[in-house]
PDB file of C-alpha atoms and ligand atoms in Angstrom:
ATOM      1  CA  MET A  12       2.275 -28.473  -2.869  1.00 43.00           C
ATOM      2  CA  ALA A  13       0.158 -25.365  -3.225  1.00 56.00           C
ATOM      3  CA  GLU A  14       1.912 -22.032  -2.830  1.00 68.00           C
ATOM      4  CA  VAL A  15       1.053 -20.415   0.508  1.00 85.00           C
ATOM      5  CA  CYS A  16      -0.322 -16.910   0.110  1.00 94.00           C
ATOM      6  CA  MET A  17       1.997 -14.329   1.693  1.00 94.00           C
ATOM      7  CA  TYR A  18      -0.933 -12.046   2.532  1.00 95.00           C
ATOM      8  CA  CYS A  19      -2.829 -14.788   4.384  1.00 95.00           C
ATOM      9  CA  GLN A  20       0.086 -15.685   6.711  1.00 91.00           C
ATOM     10  CA  ALA A  21       0.502 -13.309   9.658  1.00 84.00           C
ATOM     11  CA  ASP A  22       4.292 -13.755   9.816  1.00 88.00           C
ATOM     12  CA  ASP A  23       5.156 -14.516   6.207  1.00 92.00           C
ATOM     13  CA  GLU A  24       8.845 -13.680   5.766  1.00 94.00           C
ATOM     14  CA  ARG A  25       8.524 -12.662   2.103  1.00 93.00           C
ATOM     15  CA  ARG A  26       5.863 -10.106   2.982  1.00 94.00           C
ATOM     16  CA  LEU A  27       7.709  -8.816   6.052  1.00 94.00           C
ATOM     17  CA  LYS A  28      10.778  -8.153   3.892  1.00 95.00           C
ATOM     18  CA  LEU A  29       8.664  -6.150   1.456  1.00 96.00           C
ATOM     19  CA  MET A  30       6.316  -4.231   3.719  1.00 97.00           C
ATOM     20  CA  THR A  31       5.367  -3.315   7.275  1.00 97.00           C
ATOM     21  CA  ARG A  32       1.794  -3.297   8.566  1.00 97.00           C
ATOM     22  CA  ILE A  33       0.395   0.152   9.335  1.00 98.00           C
ATOM     23  CA  ALA A  34      -3.284  -0.330  10.210  1.00 97.00           C
ATOM     24  CA  ASP A  35      -6.502  -2.130   9.436  1.00 97.00           C
ATOM     25  CA  LEU A  36      -9.083  -0.161   7.486  1.00 97.00           C
ATOM     26  CA  LYS A  37     -12.668  -1.377   6.924  1.00 97.00           C
ATOM     27  CA  VAL A  38     -11.980  -4.290   4.573  1.00 97.00           C
ATOM     28  CA  SER A  39      -8.242  -4.045   3.975  1.00 98.00           C
ATOM     29  CA  THR A  40      -4.921  -3.565   5.715  1.00 97.00           C
ATOM     30  CA  LEU A  41      -2.580  -0.714   4.843  1.00 98.00           C
ATOM     31  CA  HIS A  42       1.123  -1.604   4.630  1.00 98.00           C
ATOM     32  CA  PHE A  43       4.179   0.634   4.258  1.00 98.00           C
ATOM     33  CA  TYR A  44       6.268  -0.556   1.311  1.00 98.00           C
ATOM     34  CA  ARG A  45       9.845  -0.793   2.548  1.00 98.00           C
ATOM     35  CA  GLU A  46      11.443   0.202  -0.765  1.00 98.00           C
ATOM     36  CA  GLN A  47      10.820   3.966  -0.812  1.00 98.00           C
ATOM     37  CA  SER A  48      12.012   5.285  -4.188  1.00 98.00           C
ATOM     38  CA  TYR A  49       8.469   6.662  -4.375  1.00 98.00           C
ATOM     39  CA  PRO A  50       8.160   8.365  -0.969  1.00 98.00           C
ATOM     40  CA  GLY A  51       5.025   7.246   0.852  1.00 98.00           C
ATOM     41  CA  ARG A  52       4.509   4.109  -1.251  1.00 98.00           C
ATOM     42  CA  CYS A  53       2.049   1.726   0.406  1.00 98.00           C
ATOM     43  CA  VAL A  54       0.123  -1.449  -0.365  1.00 98.00           C
ATOM     44  CA  LEU A  55      -3.507  -1.948   0.557  1.00 98.00           C
ATOM     45  CA  VAL A  56      -4.367  -5.632   0.992  1.00 97.00           C
ATOM     46  CA  TYR A  57      -7.933  -6.918   1.029  1.00 98.00           C
ATOM     47  CA  HIS A  58      -8.654  -8.828   4.261  1.00 97.00           C
ATOM     48  CA  LYS A  59     -10.137 -11.906   2.604  1.00 96.00           C
ATOM     49  CA  HIS A  60      -8.316 -14.045   0.058  1.00 96.00           C
ATOM     50  CA  ILE A  61     -10.197 -12.718  -2.962  1.00 95.00           C
ATOM     51  CA  GLN A  62      -8.414 -13.175  -6.273  1.00 94.00           C
ATOM     52  CA  LYS A  63     -10.105 -10.695  -8.577  1.00 92.00           C
ATOM     53  CA  LEU A  64     -11.917  -7.373  -8.334  1.00 92.00           C
ATOM     54  CA  THR A  65     -14.772  -9.038 -10.178  1.00 94.00           C
ATOM     55  CA  ASP A  66     -15.163 -11.526  -7.300  1.00 95.00           C
ATOM     56  CA  LEU A  67     -16.375  -8.695  -5.033  1.00 96.00           C
ATOM     57  CA  THR A  68     -20.039  -7.835  -4.661  1.00 96.00           C
ATOM     58  CA  PRO A  69     -20.936  -4.228  -5.546  1.00 96.00           C
ATOM     59  CA  GLU A  70     -21.094  -3.407  -1.810  1.00 97.00           C
ATOM     60  CA  GLU A  71     -17.685  -4.990  -1.113  1.00 96.00           C
ATOM     61  CA  HIS A  72     -16.258  -3.182  -4.114  1.00 96.00           C
ATOM     62  CA  ALA A  73     -17.572   0.176  -2.881  1.00 97.00           C
ATOM     63  CA  THR A  74     -16.196  -0.408   0.625  1.00 97.00           C
ATOM     64  CA  PHE A  75     -12.795  -1.460  -0.713  1.00 97.00           C
ATOM     65  CA  PHE A  76     -12.566   1.657  -2.862  1.00 96.00           C
ATOM     66  CA  ALA A  77     -13.580   3.790   0.111  1.00 96.00           C
ATOM     67  CA  ASP A  78     -10.499   2.302   1.849  1.00 97.00           C
ATOM     68  CA  VAL A  79      -8.399   3.151  -1.233  1.00 97.00           C
ATOM     69  CA  ALA A  80      -9.646   6.759  -1.287  1.00 97.00           C
ATOM     70  CA  TYR A  81      -9.124   7.164   2.468  1.00 97.00           C
ATOM     71  CA  ALA A  82      -5.544   5.847   2.292  1.00 98.00           C
ATOM     72  CA  ALA A  83      -4.825   8.023  -0.758  1.00 98.00           C
ATOM     73  CA  ARG A  84      -6.128  11.100   1.071  1.00 97.00           C
ATOM     74  CA  VAL A  85      -3.853  10.364   4.021  1.00 98.00           C
ATOM     75  CA  LEU A  86      -0.817   9.969   1.731  1.00 98.00           C
ATOM     76  CA  THR A  87      -1.743  13.157  -0.146  1.00 98.00           C
ATOM     77  CA  GLU A  88      -1.936  15.214   3.043  1.00 97.00           C
ATOM     78  CA  LEU A  89       1.345  13.843   4.406  1.00 98.00           C
ATOM     79  CA  TYR A  90       3.518  13.579   1.304  1.00 98.00           C
ATOM     80  CA  HIS A  91       1.940  16.057  -1.159  1.00 98.00           C
ATOM     81  CA  PRO A  92       2.598  13.941  -4.259  1.00 98.00           C
ATOM     82  CA  ASP A  93       1.826  15.408  -7.679  1.00 98.00           C
ATOM     83  CA  LYS A  94      -0.114  12.248  -8.502  1.00 98.00           C
ATOM     84  CA  ILE A  95      -0.653   8.718  -7.230  1.00 98.00           C
ATOM     85  CA  ASN A  96      -0.437   5.542  -9.321  1.00 98.00           C
ATOM     86  CA  TYR A  97      -2.908   2.820  -8.319  1.00 98.00           C
ATOM     87  CA  LEU A  98      -1.778  -0.619  -9.444  1.00 97.00           C
ATOM     88  CA  VAL A  99      -3.731  -3.858  -9.301  1.00 95.00           C
ATOM     89  CA  LEU A 100      -1.402  -6.476 -10.750  1.00 93.00           C
ATOM     90  CA  GLY A 101      -1.554  -9.765  -8.858  1.00 89.00           C
ATOM     91  CA  ASP A 102       0.819 -11.627 -11.171  1.00 90.00           C
ATOM     92  CA  LEU A 103       3.002 -12.968  -8.377  1.00 88.00           C
ATOM     93  CA  CYS A 104       0.483 -13.048  -5.543  1.00 90.00           C
ATOM     94  CA  PRO A 105      -3.149 -13.506  -6.573  1.00 92.00           C
ATOM     95  CA  HIS A 106      -4.668 -12.029  -3.404  1.00 96.00           C
ATOM     96  CA  LEU A 107      -6.448  -8.749  -4.098  1.00 97.00           C
ATOM     97  CA  HIS A 108      -4.184  -5.789  -3.264  1.00 97.00           C
ATOM     98  CA  ILE A 109      -3.483  -2.326  -4.650  1.00 98.00           C
ATOM     99  CA  HIS A 110      -0.112  -0.603  -4.779  1.00 98.00           C
ATOM    100  CA  LEU A 111      -0.469   3.092  -3.913  1.00 98.00           C
ATOM    101  CA  VAL A 112       2.522   4.788  -5.497  1.00 98.00           C
ATOM    102  CA  PRO A 113       2.962   8.533  -4.964  1.00 98.00           C
ATOM    103  CA  LYS A 114       4.766  10.264  -7.850  1.00 98.00           C
ATOM    104  CA  TYR A 115       6.552  13.604  -7.705  1.00 98.00           C
ATOM    105  CA  GLN A 116       7.594  16.044 -10.419  1.00 98.00           C
ATOM    106  CA  GLY A 117      11.311  15.458 -10.872  1.00 97.00           C
ATOM    107  CA  GLY A 118      11.125  12.273  -8.781  1.00 97.00           C
ATOM    108  CA  THR A 119      11.485   8.590  -9.668  1.00 97.00           C
ATOM    109  CA  ASP A 120       9.706   7.761 -12.946  1.00 97.00           C
ATOM    110  CA  TRP A 121       7.840  11.061 -13.146  1.00 97.00           C
ATOM    111  CA  GLY A 122       6.197  11.004 -16.594  1.00 96.00           C
ATOM    112  CA  GLY A 123       7.281   7.383 -16.982  1.00 96.00           C
ATOM    113  CA  ILE A 124       6.013   3.997 -15.986  1.00 95.00           C
ATOM    114  CA  PHE A 125       6.104   2.687 -12.435  1.00 95.00           C
ATOM    115  CA  GLN A 126       8.694   0.014 -11.637  1.00 96.00           C
ATOM    116  CA  MET A 127       7.981  -2.637  -9.016  1.00 95.00           C
ATOM    117  CA  MET A 128      11.540  -2.485  -7.693  1.00 95.00           C
ATOM    118  CA  PRO A 129      13.447   0.501  -9.126  1.00 95.00           C
ATOM    119  CA  GLU A 130      17.249   0.658  -9.009  1.00 95.00           C
ATOM    120  CA  PRO A 131      19.010   1.809  -6.979  1.00 96.00           C
ATOM    121  CA  GLN A 132      16.695   0.603  -4.220  1.00 97.00           C
ATOM    122  CA  LYS A 133      16.084   3.038  -1.427  1.00 97.00           C
ATOM    123  CA  TYR A 134      15.329   1.867   2.098  1.00 98.00           C
ATOM    124  CA  LEU A 135      14.767   3.980   5.184  1.00 98.00           C
ATOM    125  CA  THR A 136      16.479   3.187   8.459  1.00 97.00           C
ATOM    126  CA  ASP A 137      14.258   1.185  10.825  1.00 96.00           C
ATOM    127  CA  GLU A 138      13.918   4.293  12.969  1.00 98.00           C
ATOM    128  CA  LYS A 139      12.883   6.523  10.057  1.00 98.00           C
ATOM    129  CA  GLU A 140      10.443   3.902   8.767  1.00 98.00           C
ATOM    130  CA  ALA A 141       8.824   3.658  12.209  1.00 98.00           C
ATOM    131  CA  GLU A 142       8.493   7.467  12.227  1.00 98.00           C
ATOM    132  CA  GLU A 143       6.779   7.456   8.830  1.00 98.00           C
ATOM    133  CA  ILE A 144       4.391   4.716   9.952  1.00 98.00           C
ATOM    134  CA  GLN A 145       3.520   6.679  13.094  1.00 98.00           C
ATOM    135  CA  LYS A 146       2.802   9.770  10.967  1.00 98.00           C
ATOM    136  CA  ILE A 147       0.478   7.736   8.743  1.00 98.00           C
ATOM    137  CA  ARG A 148      -1.318   6.173  11.742  1.00 97.00           C
ATOM    138  CA  LYS A 149      -1.818   9.628  13.273  1.00 97.00           C
ATOM    139  CA  LYS A 150      -3.219  11.014  10.019  1.00 97.00           C
ATOM    140  CA  LEU A 151      -5.532   7.997   9.662  1.00 97.00           C
ATOM    141  CA  GLU A 152      -6.923   8.864  13.097  1.00 96.00           C
ATOM    142  CA  GLU A 153      -7.301  12.552  12.212  1.00 95.00           C
ATOM    143  CA  LEU A 154      -9.177  11.954   9.001  1.00 94.00           C
ATOM    144  CA  SER A 155     -12.309   9.924   8.603  1.00 83.00           C
ATOM    145  CA  TYR A 156     -13.789   8.220   5.560  1.00 81.00           C
ATOM    146  CA  GLY A 157     -15.571  11.448   4.713  1.00 74.00           C
ATOM    147  CA  PHE A 158     -12.143  13.173   4.890  1.00 70.00           C
TER     148      PHE A 158
HETATM  149 ZN1   ZN B 216      -4.268 -14.720   0.495  1.00 93.87          ZN
END
C-alpha cells in the first residue's frame, strides 16, 4: 500500500503532532513547528503535492520563494534571529516543504548544524503556542509581500 502523504491529509496525526497550521500564503501553508529549541521555527508547505523544486515552473518557483521571503520577514520582525536556516530535505516526506529555522547567537546549534529534533526537546504549553501563532498571524496581516 502506498504511503499516504502527511501534508495532503487535512487531519494527519503525524503532522498534527509535529506542527500546527498558522495560515495560507499564496502557494503554501505556514505551520508552527511544535518543537521550539529554535524559537520561531516554522515549516512552509507547498499547497500541491509537488516532489521537487525542479518540478515547479519558473513562475511557481518565484511565487513560492516570495512566500518564503514573506514568512522569513515575519519571523525576523517577531523573533529577531541572528540568521535563519532554510532547509529543503524531503527524505521522509517527499512533498515540497521548507523548514524555516531561526538561529540565535548563544542559542541551540549556533555556529553548528541544524538538528531535525534536538535533545532535550522543548515544547511550549498549548496556551503559549496559541499566543505565538496569534502573533505570527497578526504580523502576516501587518506586512505584505512587499514588506
Ligand atoms: Zn503531499
